[in-house]
């Protein structure tokens, strides 16, 4: 189940799985019944499908989504799109998704756009600082995996070892947030508001970027400069 014919995914106002959303609409006493019914007849586990797809993905979250949030006030913190993003990143980049970085990312996703900008400024975050090195590493890694595989171009690319040899936690955080900026955007409005065209950008993939003269093996040496 690798979906070789899908060139890219844009997931708008999408949740990870329906389990937690189903529990929101019924008293706790019905939880066992809901669990059985959902798993047998309505097992909408989007995350399980996404992590079996290695191609480009863009996740669009609605700022005031009232359908796929589990909190009473439809807060960003309880939007199940967050869980979809985090689950995807944990699968693709396990060495970057440390416990500390997962906590930082969860906090970041609970903020509005202005608060997110402020949070990134406090991290002295420069999203372009590691772009070339990340692209080179992932593209070279994908090339090596394809040489050793008979599969097609959208399989065997992930999980990645990006960050495995990086000892500095702040560097891992900065690289992670560069990737978040490529995988995730927020659109204002509720669940059913028509999506503005400016948010329909092509999903990011390192395979479509130009491989510079820098070798991917230089990643860990250069990021410590």
GROMACS .gro file of C-alpha atoms in nm:
model
  225
    1UNK     CA    1   0.000   0.000   0.000
    2UNK     CA    2   0.233   0.273  -0.125
    3UNK     CA    3   0.015   0.470  -0.371
    4UNK     CA    4   0.274   0.498  -0.652
    5UNK     CA    5   0.037   0.684  -0.886
    6UNK     CA    6  -0.031   0.974  -0.646
    7UNK     CA    7   0.201   1.266  -0.723
    8UNK     CA    8   0.119   1.463  -0.408
    9UNK     CA    9  -0.137   1.518  -0.132
   10UNK     CA   10  -0.305   1.836  -0.011
   11UNK     CA   11  -0.499   1.752   0.306
   12UNK     CA   12  -0.737   2.034   0.395
   13UNK     CA   13  -0.916   2.033   0.732
   14UNK     CA   14  -0.825   1.668   0.783
   15UNK     CA   15  -0.796   1.465   1.104
   16UNK     CA   16  -0.570   1.176   1.205
   17UNK     CA   17  -0.839   0.921   1.294
   18UNK     CA   18  -1.202   0.930   1.392
   19UNK     CA   19  -1.168   0.763   1.733
   20UNK     CA   20  -1.135   1.078   1.946
   21UNK     CA   21  -1.387   1.270   1.736
   22UNK     CA   22  -1.649   0.999   1.781
   23UNK     CA   23  -1.606   1.009   2.160
   24UNK     CA   24  -1.690   1.379   2.160
   25UNK     CA   25  -2.052   1.318   2.063
   26UNK     CA   26  -2.147   1.051   2.318
   27UNK     CA   27  -2.132   1.002   2.697
   28UNK     CA   28  -1.835   0.799   2.830
   29UNK     CA   29  -2.064   0.505   2.908
   30UNK     CA   30  -2.096   0.442   2.534
   31UNK     CA   31  -1.720   0.441   2.470
   32UNK     CA   32  -1.688   0.059   2.434
   33UNK     CA   33  -1.976   0.053   2.185
   34UNK     CA   34  -1.828   0.343   1.991
   35UNK     CA   35  -1.484   0.183   1.982
   36UNK     CA   36  -1.624  -0.140   1.841
   37UNK     CA   37  -1.851   0.030   1.587
   38UNK     CA   38  -1.584   0.267   1.462
   39UNK     CA   39  -1.320  -0.004   1.422
   40UNK     CA   40  -1.560  -0.245   1.252
   41UNK     CA   41  -1.755  -0.011   1.025
   42UNK     CA   42  -1.611   0.343   1.027
   43UNK     CA   43  -1.238   0.300   1.068
   44UNK     CA   44  -1.134   0.633   0.919
   45UNK     CA   45  -0.767   0.630   1.011
   46UNK     CA   46  -0.614   0.887   0.778
   47UNK     CA   47  -0.276   0.879   0.953
   48UNK     CA   48  -0.228   0.509   0.883
   49UNK     CA   49  -0.266   0.579   0.511
   50UNK     CA   50  -0.051   0.892   0.508
   51UNK     CA   51   0.248   0.722   0.669
   52UNK     CA   52   0.235   0.457   0.397
   53UNK     CA   53   0.276   0.730   0.135
   54UNK     CA   54   0.624   0.868   0.077
   55UNK     CA   55   0.537   1.148  -0.164
   56UNK     CA   56   0.487   1.523  -0.108
   57UNK     CA   57   0.229   1.620   0.156
   58UNK     CA   58   0.081   1.955   0.254
   59UNK     CA   59  -0.147   1.977   0.558
   60UNK     CA   60  -0.381   2.278   0.574
   61UNK     CA   61  -0.539   2.352   0.911
   62UNK     CA   62  -0.843   2.578   0.952
   63UNK     CA   63  -0.793   2.835   1.230
   64UNK     CA   64  -1.148   2.803   1.366
   65UNK     CA   65  -1.237   2.447   1.273
   66UNK     CA   66  -1.547   2.343   1.463
   67UNK     CA   67  -1.574   1.992   1.318
   68UNK     CA   68  -1.240   1.819   1.388
   69UNK     CA   69  -1.159   1.975   1.725
   70UNK     CA   70  -1.224   1.793   2.050
   71UNK     CA   71  -1.231   2.095   2.283
   72UNK     CA   72  -1.544   2.285   2.376
   73UNK     CA   73  -1.418   2.616   2.237
   74UNK     CA   74  -1.278   2.468   1.911
   75UNK     CA   75  -0.926   2.568   2.009
   76UNK     CA   76  -0.626   2.515   1.785
   77UNK     CA   77  -0.470   2.297   2.055
   78UNK     CA   78  -0.745   2.034   2.016
   79UNK     CA   79  -0.755   2.033   1.635
   80UNK     CA   80  -0.692   1.674   1.524
   81UNK     CA   81  -0.502   1.808   1.225
   82UNK     CA   82  -0.220   1.867   1.473
   83UNK     CA   83  -0.209   1.495   1.546
   84UNK     CA   84  -0.200   1.419   1.175
   85UNK     CA   85   0.101   1.647   1.126
   86UNK     CA   86   0.285   1.520   1.433
   87UNK     CA   87   0.220   1.157   1.344
   88UNK     CA   88   0.353   1.214   0.992
   89UNK     CA   89   0.667   1.391   1.115
   90UNK     CA   90   0.733   1.124   1.379
   91UNK     CA   91   0.719   0.861   1.106
   92UNK     CA   92   0.930   1.047   0.851
   93UNK     CA   93   1.183   1.215   1.081
   94UNK     CA   94   1.208   1.012   1.403
   95UNK     CA   95   1.550   1.153   1.497
   96UNK     CA   96   1.417   1.509   1.489
   97UNK     CA   97   1.094   1.436   1.677
   98UNK     CA   98   1.245   1.409   2.023
   99UNK     CA   99   1.022   1.433   2.330
  100UNK     CA  100   1.132   1.794   2.378
  101UNK     CA  101   1.068   1.886   2.015
  102UNK     CA  102   0.728   1.718   2.015
  103UNK     CA  103   0.631   1.925   2.320
  104UNK     CA  104   0.762   2.243   2.154
  105UNK     CA  105   0.572   2.165   1.835
  106UNK     CA  106   0.249   2.094   2.023
  107UNK     CA  107   0.281   2.429   2.197
  108UNK     CA  108   0.352   2.603   1.867
  109UNK     CA  109   0.045   2.448   1.703
  110UNK     CA  110  -0.178   2.580   1.982
  111UNK     CA  111  -0.090   2.941   1.892
  112UNK     CA  112  -0.241   3.178   1.639
  113UNK     CA  113  -0.033   3.304   1.347
  114UNK     CA  114   0.098   3.615   1.525
  115UNK     CA  115   0.188   3.416   1.835
  116UNK     CA  116   0.365   3.161   1.617
  117UNK     CA  117   0.578   3.433   1.458
  118UNK     CA  118   0.671   3.559   1.804
  119UNK     CA  119   0.757   3.207   1.922
  120UNK     CA  120   0.982   3.151   1.621
  121UNK     CA  121   1.159   3.481   1.676
  122UNK     CA  122   1.239   3.374   2.032
  123UNK     CA  123   1.390   3.056   1.892
  124UNK     CA  124   1.602   3.281   1.665
  125UNK     CA  125   1.451   3.070   1.390
  126UNK     CA  126   1.575   3.121   1.036
  127UNK     CA  127   1.376   2.878   0.819
  128UNK     CA  128   1.614   2.910   0.526
  129UNK     CA  129   1.936   2.853   0.721
  130UNK     CA  130   1.929   2.476   0.684
  131UNK     CA  131   1.723   2.450   0.367
  132UNK     CA  132   2.007   2.360   0.130
  133UNK     CA  133   2.160   2.110   0.369
  134UNK     CA  134   1.828   1.941   0.447
  135UNK     CA  135   1.738   1.913   0.079
  136UNK     CA  136   2.080   1.774  -0.009
  137UNK     CA  137   2.066   1.518   0.271
  138UNK     CA  138   1.715   1.395   0.190
  139UNK     CA  139   1.773   1.384  -0.182
  140UNK     CA  140   2.098   1.192  -0.146
  141UNK     CA  141   1.939   0.958   0.107
  142UNK     CA  142   1.647   0.890  -0.127
  143UNK     CA  143   1.886   0.823  -0.416
  144UNK     CA  144   2.081   0.569  -0.211
  145UNK     CA  145   1.762   0.393  -0.104
  146UNK     CA  146   1.641   0.370  -0.463
  147UNK     CA  147   1.969   0.215  -0.575
  148UNK     CA  148   1.919  -0.060  -0.317
  149UNK     CA  149   1.551  -0.111  -0.394
  150UNK     CA  150   1.347  -0.243  -0.684
  151UNK     CA  151   1.051  -0.028  -0.577
  152UNK     CA  152   0.926   0.285  -0.748
  153UNK     CA  153   1.008   0.649  -0.674
  154UNK     CA  154   0.748   0.699  -0.401
  155UNK     CA  155   0.845   0.412  -0.174
  156UNK     CA  156   1.123   0.339   0.074
  157UNK     CA  157   1.209   0.707   0.119
  158UNK     CA  158   1.104   0.727   0.483
  159UNK     CA  159   1.176   0.700   0.772
  160UNK     CA  160   1.475   0.928   0.723
  161UNK     CA  161   1.794   0.932   0.929
  162UNK     CA  162   1.804   1.311   0.915
  163UNK     CA  163   1.925   1.429   1.256
  164UNK     CA  164   2.065   1.093   1.366
  165UNK     CA  165   2.419   1.226   1.394
  166UNK     CA  166   2.324   1.571   1.523
  167UNK     CA  167   2.403   1.622   1.890
  168UNK     CA  168   2.285   1.981   1.932
  169UNK     CA  169   1.919   1.992   2.037
  170UNK     CA  170   1.868   2.348   1.910
  171UNK     CA  171   1.986   2.248   1.563
  172UNK     CA  172   1.737   1.960   1.559
  173UNK     CA  173   1.464   2.205   1.661
  174UNK     CA  174   1.551   2.450   1.384
  175UNK     CA  175   1.559   2.179   1.120
  176UNK     CA  176   1.227   2.042   1.243
  177UNK     CA  177   1.061   2.382   1.219
  178UNK     CA  178   1.197   2.430   0.869
  179UNK     CA  179   1.020   2.106   0.777
  180UNK     CA  180   0.703   2.217   0.956
  181UNK     CA  181   0.701   2.531   0.741
  182UNK     CA  182   0.704   2.307   0.433
  183UNK     CA  183   0.447   2.052   0.549
  184UNK     CA  184   0.197   2.276   0.727
  185UNK     CA  185   0.003   2.600   0.676
  186UNK     CA  186  -0.302   2.750   0.843
  187UNK     CA  187  -0.598   2.902   0.663
  188UNK     CA  188  -0.835   3.140   0.844
  189UNK     CA  189  -1.194   3.035   0.890
  190UNK     CA  190  -1.411   2.744   0.991
  191UNK     CA  191  -1.429   2.390   0.853
  192UNK     CA  192  -1.655   2.454   0.554
  193UNK     CA  193  -1.539   2.800   0.446
  194UNK     CA  194  -1.415   2.782   0.084
  195UNK     CA  195  -1.038   2.763   0.075
  196UNK     CA  196  -0.865   3.061  -0.084
  197UNK     CA  197  -0.654   2.976  -0.386
  198UNK     CA  198  -0.339   3.125  -0.235
  199UNK     CA  199  -0.323   2.835   0.010
  200UNK     CA  200  -0.320   2.573  -0.265
  201UNK     CA  201   0.055   2.562  -0.312
  202UNK     CA  202   0.227   2.249  -0.444
  203UNK     CA  203   0.327   2.010  -0.165
  204UNK     CA  204   0.698   2.028  -0.087
  205UNK     CA  205   0.938   1.752  -0.178
  206UNK     CA  206   1.319   1.747  -0.158
  207UNK     CA  207   1.320   1.542  -0.479
  208UNK     CA  208   1.201   1.843  -0.678
  209UNK     CA  209   1.473   2.070  -0.541
  210UNK     CA  210   1.809   2.124  -0.708
  211UNK     CA  211   2.093   1.930  -0.548
  212UNK     CA  212   2.367   2.183  -0.483
  213UNK     CA  213   2.738   2.124  -0.485
  214UNK     CA  214   2.734   2.059  -0.111
  215UNK     CA  215   2.743   1.692  -0.026
  216UNK     CA  216   2.476   1.554   0.204
  217UNK     CA  217   2.753   1.395   0.408
  218UNK     CA  218   2.862   1.747   0.503
  219UNK     CA  219   2.534   1.813   0.683
  220UNK     CA  220   2.644   1.747   1.038
  221UNK     CA  221   2.978   1.922   0.995
  222UNK     CA  222   2.835   2.238   0.842
  223UNK     CA  223   2.544   2.288   1.078
  224UNK     CA  224   2.786   2.311   1.368
  225UNK     CA  225   2.966   2.608   1.213
   0.00000   0.00000   0.00000
